[in-house]
PDB file of C-alpha atoms in Angstrom:
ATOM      1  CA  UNK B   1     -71.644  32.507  -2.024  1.00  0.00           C
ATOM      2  CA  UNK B   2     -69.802  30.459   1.230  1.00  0.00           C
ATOM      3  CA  UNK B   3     -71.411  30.765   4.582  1.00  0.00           C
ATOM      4  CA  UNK B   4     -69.061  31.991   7.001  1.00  0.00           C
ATOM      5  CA  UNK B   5     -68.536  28.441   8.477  1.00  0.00           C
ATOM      6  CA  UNK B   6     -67.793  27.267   5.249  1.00  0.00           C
ATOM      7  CA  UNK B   7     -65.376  29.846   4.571  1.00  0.00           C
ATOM      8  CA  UNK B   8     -63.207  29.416   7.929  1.00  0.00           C
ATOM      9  CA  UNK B   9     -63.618  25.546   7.276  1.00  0.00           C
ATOM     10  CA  UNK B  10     -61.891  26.577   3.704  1.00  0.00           C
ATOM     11  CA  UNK B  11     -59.384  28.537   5.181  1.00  0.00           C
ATOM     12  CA  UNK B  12     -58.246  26.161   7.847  1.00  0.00           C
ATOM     13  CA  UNK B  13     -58.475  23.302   5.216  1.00  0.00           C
ATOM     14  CA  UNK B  14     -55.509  25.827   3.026  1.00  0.00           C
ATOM     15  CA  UNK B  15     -53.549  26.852   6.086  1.00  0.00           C
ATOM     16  CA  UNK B  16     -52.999  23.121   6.885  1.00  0.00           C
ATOM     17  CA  UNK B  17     -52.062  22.268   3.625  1.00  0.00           C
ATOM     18  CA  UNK B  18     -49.579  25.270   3.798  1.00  0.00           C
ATOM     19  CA  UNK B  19     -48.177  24.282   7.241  1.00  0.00           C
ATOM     20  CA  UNK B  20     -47.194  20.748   5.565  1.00  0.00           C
ATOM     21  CA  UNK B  21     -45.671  22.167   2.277  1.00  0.00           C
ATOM     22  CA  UNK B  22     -43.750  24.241   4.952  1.00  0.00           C
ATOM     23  CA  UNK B  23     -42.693  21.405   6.935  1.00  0.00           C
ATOM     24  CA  UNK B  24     -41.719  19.377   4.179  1.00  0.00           C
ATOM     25  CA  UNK B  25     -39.779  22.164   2.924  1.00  0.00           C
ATOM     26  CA  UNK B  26     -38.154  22.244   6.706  1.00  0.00           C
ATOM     27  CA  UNK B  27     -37.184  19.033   6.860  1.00  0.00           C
ATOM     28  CA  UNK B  28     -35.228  19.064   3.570  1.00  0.00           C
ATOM     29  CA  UNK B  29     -33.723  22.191   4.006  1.00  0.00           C
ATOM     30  CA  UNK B  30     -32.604  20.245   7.453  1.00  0.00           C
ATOM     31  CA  UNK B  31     -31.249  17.414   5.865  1.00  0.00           C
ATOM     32  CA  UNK B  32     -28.945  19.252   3.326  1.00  0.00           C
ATOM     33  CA  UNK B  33     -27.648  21.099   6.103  1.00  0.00           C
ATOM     34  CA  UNK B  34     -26.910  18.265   7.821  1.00  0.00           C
ATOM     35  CA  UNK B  35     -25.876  16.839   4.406  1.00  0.00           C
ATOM     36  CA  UNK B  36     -23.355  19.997   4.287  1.00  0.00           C
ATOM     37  CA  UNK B  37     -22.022  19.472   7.501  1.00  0.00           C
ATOM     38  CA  UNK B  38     -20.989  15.859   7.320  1.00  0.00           C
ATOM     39  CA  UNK B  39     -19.276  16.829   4.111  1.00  0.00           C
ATOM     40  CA  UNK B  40     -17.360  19.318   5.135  1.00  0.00           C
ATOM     41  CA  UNK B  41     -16.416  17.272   8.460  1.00  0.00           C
ATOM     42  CA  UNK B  42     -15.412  14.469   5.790  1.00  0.00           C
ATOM     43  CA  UNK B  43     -13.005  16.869   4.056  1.00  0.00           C
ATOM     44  CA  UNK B  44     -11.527  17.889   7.162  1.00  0.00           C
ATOM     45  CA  UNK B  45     -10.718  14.660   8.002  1.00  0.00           C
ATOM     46  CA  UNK B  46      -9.922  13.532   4.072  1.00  0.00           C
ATOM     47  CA  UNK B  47      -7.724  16.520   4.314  1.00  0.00           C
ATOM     48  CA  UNK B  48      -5.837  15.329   7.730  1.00  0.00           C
ATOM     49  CA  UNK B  49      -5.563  12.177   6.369  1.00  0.00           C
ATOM     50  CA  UNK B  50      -3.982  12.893   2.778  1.00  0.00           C
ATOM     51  CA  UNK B  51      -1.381  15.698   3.807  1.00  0.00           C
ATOM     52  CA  UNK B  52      -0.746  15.463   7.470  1.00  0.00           C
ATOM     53  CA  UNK B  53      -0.531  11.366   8.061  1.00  0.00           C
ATOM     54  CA  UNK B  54       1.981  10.849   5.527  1.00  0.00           C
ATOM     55  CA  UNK B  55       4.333  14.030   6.470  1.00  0.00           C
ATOM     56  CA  UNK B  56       6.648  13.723   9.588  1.00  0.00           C
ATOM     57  CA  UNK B  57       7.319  17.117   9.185  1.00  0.00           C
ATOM     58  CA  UNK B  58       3.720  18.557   9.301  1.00  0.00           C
ATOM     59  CA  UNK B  59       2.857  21.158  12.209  1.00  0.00           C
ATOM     60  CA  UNK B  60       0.015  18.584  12.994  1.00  0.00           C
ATOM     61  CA  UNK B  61       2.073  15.713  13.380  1.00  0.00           C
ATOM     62  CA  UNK B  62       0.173  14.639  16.164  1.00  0.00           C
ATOM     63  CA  UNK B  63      -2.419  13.536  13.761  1.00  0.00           C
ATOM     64  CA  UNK B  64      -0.137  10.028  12.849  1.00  0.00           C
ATOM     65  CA  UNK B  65      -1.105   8.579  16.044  1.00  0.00           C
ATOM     66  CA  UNK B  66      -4.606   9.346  15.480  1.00  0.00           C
ATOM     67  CA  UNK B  67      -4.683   7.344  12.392  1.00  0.00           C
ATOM     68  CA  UNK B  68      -6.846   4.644  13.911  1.00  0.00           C
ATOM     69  CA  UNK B  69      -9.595   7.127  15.270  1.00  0.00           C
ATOM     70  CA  UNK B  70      -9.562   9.512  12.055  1.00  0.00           C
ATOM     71  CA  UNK B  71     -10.553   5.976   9.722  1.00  0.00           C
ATOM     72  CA  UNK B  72     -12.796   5.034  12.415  1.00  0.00           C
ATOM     73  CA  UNK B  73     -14.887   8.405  11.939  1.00  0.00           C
ATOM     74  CA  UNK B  74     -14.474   8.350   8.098  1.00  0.00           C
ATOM     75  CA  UNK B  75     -16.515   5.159   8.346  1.00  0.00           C
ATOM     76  CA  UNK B  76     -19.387   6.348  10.674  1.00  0.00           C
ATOM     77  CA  UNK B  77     -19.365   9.415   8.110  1.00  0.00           C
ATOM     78  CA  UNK B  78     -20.001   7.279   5.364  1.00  0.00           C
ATOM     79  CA  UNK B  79     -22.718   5.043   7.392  1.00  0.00           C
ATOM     80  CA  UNK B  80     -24.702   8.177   7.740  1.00  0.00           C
ATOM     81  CA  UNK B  81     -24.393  10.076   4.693  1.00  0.00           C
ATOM     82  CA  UNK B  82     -27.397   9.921   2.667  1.00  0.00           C
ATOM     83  CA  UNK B  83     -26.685   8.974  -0.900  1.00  0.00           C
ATOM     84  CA  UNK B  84     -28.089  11.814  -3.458  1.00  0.00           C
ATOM     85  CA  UNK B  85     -27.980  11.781  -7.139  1.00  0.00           C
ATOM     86  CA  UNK B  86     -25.739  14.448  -7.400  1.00  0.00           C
ATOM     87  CA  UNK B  87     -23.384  12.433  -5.439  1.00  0.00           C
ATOM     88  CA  UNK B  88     -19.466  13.547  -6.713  1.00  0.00           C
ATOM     89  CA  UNK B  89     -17.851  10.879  -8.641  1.00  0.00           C
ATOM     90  CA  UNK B  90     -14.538  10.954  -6.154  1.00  0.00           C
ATOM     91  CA  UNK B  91     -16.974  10.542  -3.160  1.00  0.00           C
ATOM     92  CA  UNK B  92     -19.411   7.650  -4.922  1.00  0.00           C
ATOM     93  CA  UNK B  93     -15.576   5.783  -5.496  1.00  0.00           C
ATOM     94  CA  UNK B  94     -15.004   6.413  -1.909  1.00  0.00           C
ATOM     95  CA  UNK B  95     -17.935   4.896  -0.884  1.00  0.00           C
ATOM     96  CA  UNK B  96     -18.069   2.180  -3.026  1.00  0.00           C
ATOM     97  CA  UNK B  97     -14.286   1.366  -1.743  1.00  0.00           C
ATOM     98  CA  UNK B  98     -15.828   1.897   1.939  1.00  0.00           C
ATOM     99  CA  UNK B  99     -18.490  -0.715   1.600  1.00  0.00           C
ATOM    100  CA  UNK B 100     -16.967  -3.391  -0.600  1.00  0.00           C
ATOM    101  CA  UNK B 101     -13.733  -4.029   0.962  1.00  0.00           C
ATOM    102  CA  UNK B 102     -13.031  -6.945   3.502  1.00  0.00           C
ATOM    103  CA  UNK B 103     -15.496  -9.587   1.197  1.00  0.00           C
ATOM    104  CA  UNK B 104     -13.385 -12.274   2.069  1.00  0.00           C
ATOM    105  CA  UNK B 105      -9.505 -12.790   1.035  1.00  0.00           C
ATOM    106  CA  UNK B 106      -7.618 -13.475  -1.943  1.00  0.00           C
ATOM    107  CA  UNK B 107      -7.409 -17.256  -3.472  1.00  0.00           C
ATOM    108  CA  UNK B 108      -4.214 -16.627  -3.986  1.00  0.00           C
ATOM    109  CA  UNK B 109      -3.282 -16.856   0.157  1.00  0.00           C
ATOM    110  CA  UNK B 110      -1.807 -19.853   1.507  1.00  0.00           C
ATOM    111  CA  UNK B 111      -4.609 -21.312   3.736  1.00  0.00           C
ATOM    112  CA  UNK B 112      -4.540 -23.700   6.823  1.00  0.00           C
ATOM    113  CA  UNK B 113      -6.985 -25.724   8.202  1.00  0.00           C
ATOM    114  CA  UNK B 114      -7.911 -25.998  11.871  1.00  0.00           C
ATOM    115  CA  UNK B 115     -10.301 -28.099  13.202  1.00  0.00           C
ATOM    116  CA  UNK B 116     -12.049 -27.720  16.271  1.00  0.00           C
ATOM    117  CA  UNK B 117     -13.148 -31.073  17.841  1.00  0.00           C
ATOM    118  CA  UNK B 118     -15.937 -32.581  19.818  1.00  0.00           C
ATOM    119  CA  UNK B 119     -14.261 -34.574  22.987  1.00  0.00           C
ATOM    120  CA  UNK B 120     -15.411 -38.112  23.210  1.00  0.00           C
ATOM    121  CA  UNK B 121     -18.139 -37.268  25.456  1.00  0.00           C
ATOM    122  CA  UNK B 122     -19.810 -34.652  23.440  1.00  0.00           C
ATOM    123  CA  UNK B 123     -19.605 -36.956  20.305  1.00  0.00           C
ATOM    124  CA  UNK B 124     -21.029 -40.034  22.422  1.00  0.00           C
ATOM    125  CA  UNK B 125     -23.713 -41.908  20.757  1.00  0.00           C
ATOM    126  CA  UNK B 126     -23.794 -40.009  17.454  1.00  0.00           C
ATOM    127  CA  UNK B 127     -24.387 -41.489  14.315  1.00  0.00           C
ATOM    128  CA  UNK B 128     -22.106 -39.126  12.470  1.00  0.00           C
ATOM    129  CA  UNK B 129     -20.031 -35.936  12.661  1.00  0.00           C
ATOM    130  CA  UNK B 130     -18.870 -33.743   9.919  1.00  0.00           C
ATOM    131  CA  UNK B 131     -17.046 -30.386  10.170  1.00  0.00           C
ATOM    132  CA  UNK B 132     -18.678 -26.939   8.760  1.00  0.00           C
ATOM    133  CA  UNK B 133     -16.423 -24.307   7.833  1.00  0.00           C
ATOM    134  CA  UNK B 134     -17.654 -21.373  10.365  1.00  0.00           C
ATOM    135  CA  UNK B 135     -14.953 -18.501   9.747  1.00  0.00           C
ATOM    136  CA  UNK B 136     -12.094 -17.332   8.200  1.00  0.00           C
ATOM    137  CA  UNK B 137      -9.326 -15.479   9.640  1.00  0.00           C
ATOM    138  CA  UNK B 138      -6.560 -13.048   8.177  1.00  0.00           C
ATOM    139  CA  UNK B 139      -3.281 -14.312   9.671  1.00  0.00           C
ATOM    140  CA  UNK B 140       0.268 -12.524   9.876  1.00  0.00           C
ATOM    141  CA  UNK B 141       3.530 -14.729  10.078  1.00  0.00           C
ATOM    142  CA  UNK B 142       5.759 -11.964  11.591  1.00  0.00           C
ATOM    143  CA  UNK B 143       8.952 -11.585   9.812  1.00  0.00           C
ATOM    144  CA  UNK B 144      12.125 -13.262  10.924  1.00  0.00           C
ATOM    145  CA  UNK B 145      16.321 -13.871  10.383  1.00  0.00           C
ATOM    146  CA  UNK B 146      17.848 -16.671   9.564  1.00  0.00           C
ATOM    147  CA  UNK B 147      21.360 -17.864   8.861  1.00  0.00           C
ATOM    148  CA  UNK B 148      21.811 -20.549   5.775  1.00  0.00           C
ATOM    149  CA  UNK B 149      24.597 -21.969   6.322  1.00  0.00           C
ATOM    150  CA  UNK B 150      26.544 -23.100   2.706  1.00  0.00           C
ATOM    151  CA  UNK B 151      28.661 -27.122   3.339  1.00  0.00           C
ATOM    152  CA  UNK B 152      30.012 -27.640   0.132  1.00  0.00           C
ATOM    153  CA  UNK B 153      30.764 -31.482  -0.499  1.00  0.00           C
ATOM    154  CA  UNK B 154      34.104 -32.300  -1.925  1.00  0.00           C
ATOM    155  CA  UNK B 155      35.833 -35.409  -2.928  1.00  0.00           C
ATOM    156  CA  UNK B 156      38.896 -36.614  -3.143  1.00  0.00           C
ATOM    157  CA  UNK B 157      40.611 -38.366  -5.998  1.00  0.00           C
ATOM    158  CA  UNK B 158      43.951 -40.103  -4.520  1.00  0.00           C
ATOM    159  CA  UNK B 159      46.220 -40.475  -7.552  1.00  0.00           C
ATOM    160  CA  UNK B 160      47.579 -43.884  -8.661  1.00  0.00           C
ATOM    161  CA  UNK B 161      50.939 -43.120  -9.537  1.00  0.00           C
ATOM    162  CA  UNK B 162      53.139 -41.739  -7.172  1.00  0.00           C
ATOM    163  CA  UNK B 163      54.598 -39.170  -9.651  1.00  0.00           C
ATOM    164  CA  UNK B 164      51.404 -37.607  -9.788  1.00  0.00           C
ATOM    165  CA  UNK B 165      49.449 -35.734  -7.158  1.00  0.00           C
ATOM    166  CA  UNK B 166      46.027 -36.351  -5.464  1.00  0.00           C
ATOM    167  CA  UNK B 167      42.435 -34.599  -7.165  1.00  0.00           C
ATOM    168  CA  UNK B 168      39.918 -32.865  -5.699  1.00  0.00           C
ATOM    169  CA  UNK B 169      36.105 -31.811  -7.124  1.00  0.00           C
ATOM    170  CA  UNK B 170      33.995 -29.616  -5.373  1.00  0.00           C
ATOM    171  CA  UNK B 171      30.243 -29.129  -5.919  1.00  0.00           C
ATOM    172  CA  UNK B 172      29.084 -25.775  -7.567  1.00  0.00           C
ATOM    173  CA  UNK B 173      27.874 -22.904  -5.535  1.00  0.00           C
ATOM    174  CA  UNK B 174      25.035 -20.361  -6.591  1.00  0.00           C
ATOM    175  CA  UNK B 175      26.593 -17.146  -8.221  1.00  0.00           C
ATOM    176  CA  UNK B 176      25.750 -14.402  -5.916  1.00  0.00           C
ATOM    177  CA  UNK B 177      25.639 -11.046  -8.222  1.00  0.00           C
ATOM    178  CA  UNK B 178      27.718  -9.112  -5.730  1.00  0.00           C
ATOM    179  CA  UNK B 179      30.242 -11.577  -5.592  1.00  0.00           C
ATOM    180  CA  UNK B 180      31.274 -12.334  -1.639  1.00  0.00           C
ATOM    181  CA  UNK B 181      28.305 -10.879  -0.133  1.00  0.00           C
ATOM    182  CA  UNK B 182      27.054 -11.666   3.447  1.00  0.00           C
ATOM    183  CA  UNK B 183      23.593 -11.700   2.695  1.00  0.00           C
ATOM    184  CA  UNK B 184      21.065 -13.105   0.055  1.00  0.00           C
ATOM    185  CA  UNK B 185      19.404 -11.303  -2.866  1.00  0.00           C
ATOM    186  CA  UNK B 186      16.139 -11.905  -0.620  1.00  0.00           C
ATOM    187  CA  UNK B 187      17.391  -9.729   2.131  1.00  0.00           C
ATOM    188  CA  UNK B 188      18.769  -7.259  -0.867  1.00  0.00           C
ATOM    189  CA  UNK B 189      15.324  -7.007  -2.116  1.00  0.00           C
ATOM    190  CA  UNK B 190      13.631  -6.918   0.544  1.00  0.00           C
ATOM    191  CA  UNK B 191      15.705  -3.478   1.650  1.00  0.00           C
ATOM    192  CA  UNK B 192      15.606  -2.077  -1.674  1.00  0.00           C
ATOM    193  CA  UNK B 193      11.547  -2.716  -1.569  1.00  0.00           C
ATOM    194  CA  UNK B 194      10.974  -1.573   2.396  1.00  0.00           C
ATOM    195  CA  UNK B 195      13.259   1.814   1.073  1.00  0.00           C
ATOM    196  CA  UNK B 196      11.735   2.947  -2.509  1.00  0.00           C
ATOM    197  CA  UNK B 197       8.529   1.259  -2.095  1.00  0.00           C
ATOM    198  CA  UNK B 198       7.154   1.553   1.520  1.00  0.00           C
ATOM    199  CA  UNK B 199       9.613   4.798   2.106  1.00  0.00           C
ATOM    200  CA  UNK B 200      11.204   3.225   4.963  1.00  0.00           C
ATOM    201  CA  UNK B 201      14.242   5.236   5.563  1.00  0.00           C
ATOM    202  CA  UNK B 202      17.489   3.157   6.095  1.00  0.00           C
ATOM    203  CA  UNK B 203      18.014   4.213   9.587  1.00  0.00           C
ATOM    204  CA  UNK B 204      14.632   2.725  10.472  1.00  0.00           C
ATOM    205  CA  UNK B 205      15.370  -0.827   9.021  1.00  0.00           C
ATOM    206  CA  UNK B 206      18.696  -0.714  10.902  1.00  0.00           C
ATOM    207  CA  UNK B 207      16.567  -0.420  14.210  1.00  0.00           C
ATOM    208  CA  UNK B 208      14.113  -3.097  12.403  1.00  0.00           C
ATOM    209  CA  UNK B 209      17.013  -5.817  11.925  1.00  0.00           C
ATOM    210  CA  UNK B 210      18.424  -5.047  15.348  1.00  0.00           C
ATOM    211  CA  UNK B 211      14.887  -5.608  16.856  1.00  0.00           C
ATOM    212  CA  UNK B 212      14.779  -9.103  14.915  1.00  0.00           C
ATOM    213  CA  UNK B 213      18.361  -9.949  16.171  1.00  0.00           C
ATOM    214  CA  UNK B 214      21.203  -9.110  13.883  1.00  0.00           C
ATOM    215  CA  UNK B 215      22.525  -5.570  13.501  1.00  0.00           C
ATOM    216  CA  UNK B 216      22.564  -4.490   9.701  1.00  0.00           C
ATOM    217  CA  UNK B 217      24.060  -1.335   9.332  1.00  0.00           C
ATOM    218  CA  UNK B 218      22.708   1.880   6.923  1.00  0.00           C
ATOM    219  CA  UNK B 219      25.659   2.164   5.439  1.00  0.00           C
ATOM    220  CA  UNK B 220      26.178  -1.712   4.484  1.00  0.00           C
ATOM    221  CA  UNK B 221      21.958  -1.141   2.996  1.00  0.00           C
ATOM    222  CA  UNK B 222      23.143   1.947   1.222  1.00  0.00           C
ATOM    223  CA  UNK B 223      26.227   0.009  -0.837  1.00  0.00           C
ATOM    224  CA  UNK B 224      23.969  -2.840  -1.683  1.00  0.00           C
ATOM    225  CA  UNK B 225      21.366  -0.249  -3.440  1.00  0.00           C
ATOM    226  CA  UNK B 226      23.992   1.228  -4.884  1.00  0.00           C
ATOM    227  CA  UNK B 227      25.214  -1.816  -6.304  1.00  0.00           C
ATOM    228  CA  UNK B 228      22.261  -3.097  -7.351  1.00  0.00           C
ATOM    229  CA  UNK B 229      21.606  -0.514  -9.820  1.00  0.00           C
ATOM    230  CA  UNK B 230      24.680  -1.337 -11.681  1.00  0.00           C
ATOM    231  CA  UNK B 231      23.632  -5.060 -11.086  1.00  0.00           C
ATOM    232  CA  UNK B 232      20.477  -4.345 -12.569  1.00  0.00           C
ATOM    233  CA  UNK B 233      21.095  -2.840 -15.782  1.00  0.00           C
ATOM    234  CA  UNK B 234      20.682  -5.407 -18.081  1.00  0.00           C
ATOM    235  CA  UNK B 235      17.415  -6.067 -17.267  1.00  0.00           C
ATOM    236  CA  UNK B 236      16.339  -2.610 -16.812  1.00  0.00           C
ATOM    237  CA  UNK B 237      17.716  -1.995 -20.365  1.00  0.00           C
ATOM    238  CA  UNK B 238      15.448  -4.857 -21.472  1.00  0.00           C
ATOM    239  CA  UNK B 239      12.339  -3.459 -19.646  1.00  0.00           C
ATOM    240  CA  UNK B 240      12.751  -0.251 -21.516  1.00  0.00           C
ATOM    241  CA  UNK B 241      13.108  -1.988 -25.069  1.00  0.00           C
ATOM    242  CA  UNK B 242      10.249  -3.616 -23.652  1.00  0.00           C
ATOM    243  CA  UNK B 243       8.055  -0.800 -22.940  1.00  0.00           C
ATOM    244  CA  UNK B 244       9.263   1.037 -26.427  1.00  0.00           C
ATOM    245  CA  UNK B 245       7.359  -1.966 -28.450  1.00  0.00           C
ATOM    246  CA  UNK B 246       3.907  -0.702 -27.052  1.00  0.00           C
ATOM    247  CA  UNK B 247       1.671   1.125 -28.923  1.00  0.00           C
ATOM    248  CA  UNK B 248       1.862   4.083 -26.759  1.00  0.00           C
ATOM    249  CA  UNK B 249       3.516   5.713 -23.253  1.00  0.00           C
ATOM    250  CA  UNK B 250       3.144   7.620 -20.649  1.00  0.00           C
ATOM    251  CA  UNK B 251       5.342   9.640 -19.094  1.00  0.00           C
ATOM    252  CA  UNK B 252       5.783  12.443 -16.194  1.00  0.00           C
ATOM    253  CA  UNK B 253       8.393  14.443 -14.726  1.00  0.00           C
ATOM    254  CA  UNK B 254       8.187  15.233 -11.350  1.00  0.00           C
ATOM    255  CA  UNK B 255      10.671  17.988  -9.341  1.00  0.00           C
ATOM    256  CA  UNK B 256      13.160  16.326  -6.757  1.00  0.00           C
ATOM    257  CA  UNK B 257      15.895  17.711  -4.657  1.00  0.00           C
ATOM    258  CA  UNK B 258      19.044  16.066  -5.219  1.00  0.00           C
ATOM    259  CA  UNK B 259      21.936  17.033  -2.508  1.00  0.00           C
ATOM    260  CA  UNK B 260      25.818  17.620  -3.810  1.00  0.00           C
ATOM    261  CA  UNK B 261      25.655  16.995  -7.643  1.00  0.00           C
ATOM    262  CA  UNK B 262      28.434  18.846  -9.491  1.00  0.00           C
ATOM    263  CA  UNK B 263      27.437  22.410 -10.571  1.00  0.00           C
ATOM    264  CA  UNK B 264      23.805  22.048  -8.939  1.00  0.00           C
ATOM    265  CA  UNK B 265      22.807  23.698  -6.019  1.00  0.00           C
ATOM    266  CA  UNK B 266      20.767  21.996  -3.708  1.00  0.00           C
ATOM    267  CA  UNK B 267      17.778  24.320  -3.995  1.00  0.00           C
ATOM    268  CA  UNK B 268      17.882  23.858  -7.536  1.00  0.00           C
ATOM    269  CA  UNK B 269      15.312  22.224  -9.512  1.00  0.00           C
ATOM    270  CA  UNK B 270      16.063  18.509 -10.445  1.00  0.00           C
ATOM    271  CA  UNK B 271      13.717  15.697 -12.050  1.00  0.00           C
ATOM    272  CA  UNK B 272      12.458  12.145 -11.642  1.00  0.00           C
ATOM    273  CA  UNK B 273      10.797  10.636 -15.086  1.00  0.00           C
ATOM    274  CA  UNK B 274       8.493   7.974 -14.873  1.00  0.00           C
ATOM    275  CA  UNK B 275       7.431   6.098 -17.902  1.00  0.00           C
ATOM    276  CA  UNK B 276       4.470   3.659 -18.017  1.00  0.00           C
ATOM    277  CA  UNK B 277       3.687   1.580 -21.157  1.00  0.00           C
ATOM    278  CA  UNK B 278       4.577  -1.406 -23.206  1.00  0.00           C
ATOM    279  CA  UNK B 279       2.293  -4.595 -24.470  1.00  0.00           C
ATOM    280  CA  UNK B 280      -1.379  -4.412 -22.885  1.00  0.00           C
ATOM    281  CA  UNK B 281       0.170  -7.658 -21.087  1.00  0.00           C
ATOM    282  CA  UNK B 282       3.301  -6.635 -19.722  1.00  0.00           C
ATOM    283  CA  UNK B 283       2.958  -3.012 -18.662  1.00  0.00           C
ATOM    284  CA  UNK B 284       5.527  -1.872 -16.537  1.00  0.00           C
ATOM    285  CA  UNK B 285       6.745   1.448 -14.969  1.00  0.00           C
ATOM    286  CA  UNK B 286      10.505   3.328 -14.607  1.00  0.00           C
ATOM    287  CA  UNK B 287      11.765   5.757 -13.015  1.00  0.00           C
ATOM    288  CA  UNK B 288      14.947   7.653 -14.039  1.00  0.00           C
ATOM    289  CA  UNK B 289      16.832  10.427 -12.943  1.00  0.00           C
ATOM    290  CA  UNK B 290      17.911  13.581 -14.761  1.00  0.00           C
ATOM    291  CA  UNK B 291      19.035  16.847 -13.626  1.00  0.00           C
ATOM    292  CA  UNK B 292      16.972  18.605 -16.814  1.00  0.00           C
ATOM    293  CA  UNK B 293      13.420  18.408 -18.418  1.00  0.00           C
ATOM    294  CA  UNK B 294      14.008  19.081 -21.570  1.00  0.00           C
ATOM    295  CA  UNK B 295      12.445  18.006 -24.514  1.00  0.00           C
ATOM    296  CA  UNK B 296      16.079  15.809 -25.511  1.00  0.00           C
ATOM    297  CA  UNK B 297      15.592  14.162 -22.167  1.00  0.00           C
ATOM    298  CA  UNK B 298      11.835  12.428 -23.372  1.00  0.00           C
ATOM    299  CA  UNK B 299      13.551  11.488 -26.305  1.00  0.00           C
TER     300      UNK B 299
END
């Protein structure tokens, strides 16, 4: 019963409200492909950064000196990423990470003050100044050597009678654990910590100590870690009792290639055990060393 202008007016009215359903439907379709693309540009570079930063040996090597530009393109990534609601728990931790670091720095930091001053001029006339805290900046004391030098004080008891001869007392020293040693537990630890925590190889702190000023060489580095896990026993020993009187651990075993050991082959499989556990307030972790995972060896 339409006219014929009131059926084309009908018509249009539909293929307008088609054109928009189909535009809408563009534009979404859009963004997830855009959505797609910066994801799988993020795993490319989340893929650079996990296995080919941290390997010297990696065919793209090249990529360690890129470091700087490959977090520097994570983070314009992440500006631009839409958030969805089917956002992957990994990625909403990444973000999350992303956005809430650098929030100021830890109380626990040493802090300095510096005040910058009005001159006499500027300050003319006022009826008060006060100072506002404006900034604050991360600061890095760079490391350095240093030679403590040990005077022990003696004294000198001059004996009475002749018959008997003069006495001497000399003030105690600090017992160093590696008996005459050249260098302080500091500089011990700090090797030890550079090496199985940073994985700074020994050859590279040899060219870091010669940099600072004093040559310390590998093989000196290599005694005193040796050392120090006979040194260390004791208190490793009580670490482990330690961790036993927890309610529960946790433990891993994790393949390692140990060079000459008696009756092993290089090539052959070898095994590093860490444990984690003991009191909720004072967890620790260990690591030992054992040619064999068997069961005997958890035990």
């Amino acid at each position: 019963g339409l006219s014929a202008a009131e059926l084309r007016l009908m018509l249009a009215k539909m293929q307008q409200e088609f054109q928009t359903v189909v535009d809408k439907q563009k534009g979404e379709l859009n963004a997830a492909h855009r959505r797609i693309e910066l994801l799988e540009e993020m795993n490319r570079l989340l893929k650079t950064q996990k296995f080919s930063a941290s390997s010297e040996k990696s065919t793209f090597q090249l990529n360690l000196f890129d470091e700087a530009e490959l977090e520097t393109q994570l983070d314009e990534l992440f500006d631009v990423l839409p958030e969805t609601r089917e956002e992957g728990e990994e990625l909403t931790q990444q973000r999350k990470a992303r956005q809430t670091r650098q929030r100021g720095f830890s109380a626990n930091l040493v802090r300095e003050r510096i005040e910058h001053t009005l001159t006499e001029l500027e300050k003319a006339g006022a009826d008060k100044t006060f100072f506002t805290k404006v900034k604050e900046e991360l600061h890095y004391i760079p490391a350095q050597l240093k030679v403590l030098e040990h005077w022990q004080e003696k004294a000198v008891f001059t004996a009475n009678n002749g018959s008997q001869e003069d006495q001497m007392a000399a003030a105690q020293r600090p017992v160093h654990p590696f008996g005459k040693c050249s260098v302080t537990t500091a500089l011990i630890a700090h090797v030890i910590t550079d090496k199985y925590v940073y994985g700074m190889p020994l050859y590279r702190q040899e060219g870091k100590f010669k940099r600072l000023g004093q040559a310390i060489y590998r093989n000196n580095m290599a005694q005193w870690c040796m050392r120090f896990a006979d040194t260390a026993q004791p208190l490793l020993h009580l670490m482990r009792e330690v961790q036993n009187s927890g309610d529960y651990l946790q433990a891993d075993e994790t393949r390692l290639q140990v060079l000459k050991e008696d009756g092993k082959t290089a090539q052959s499989d070898k095994w590093m055990w860490v444990t984690r556990g003991g009191p909720s307030n004072q967890l620790s972790v260990l690591f030992e060393y054992d040619p064999s995972r068997a069961g005997s060896v958890a035990v």
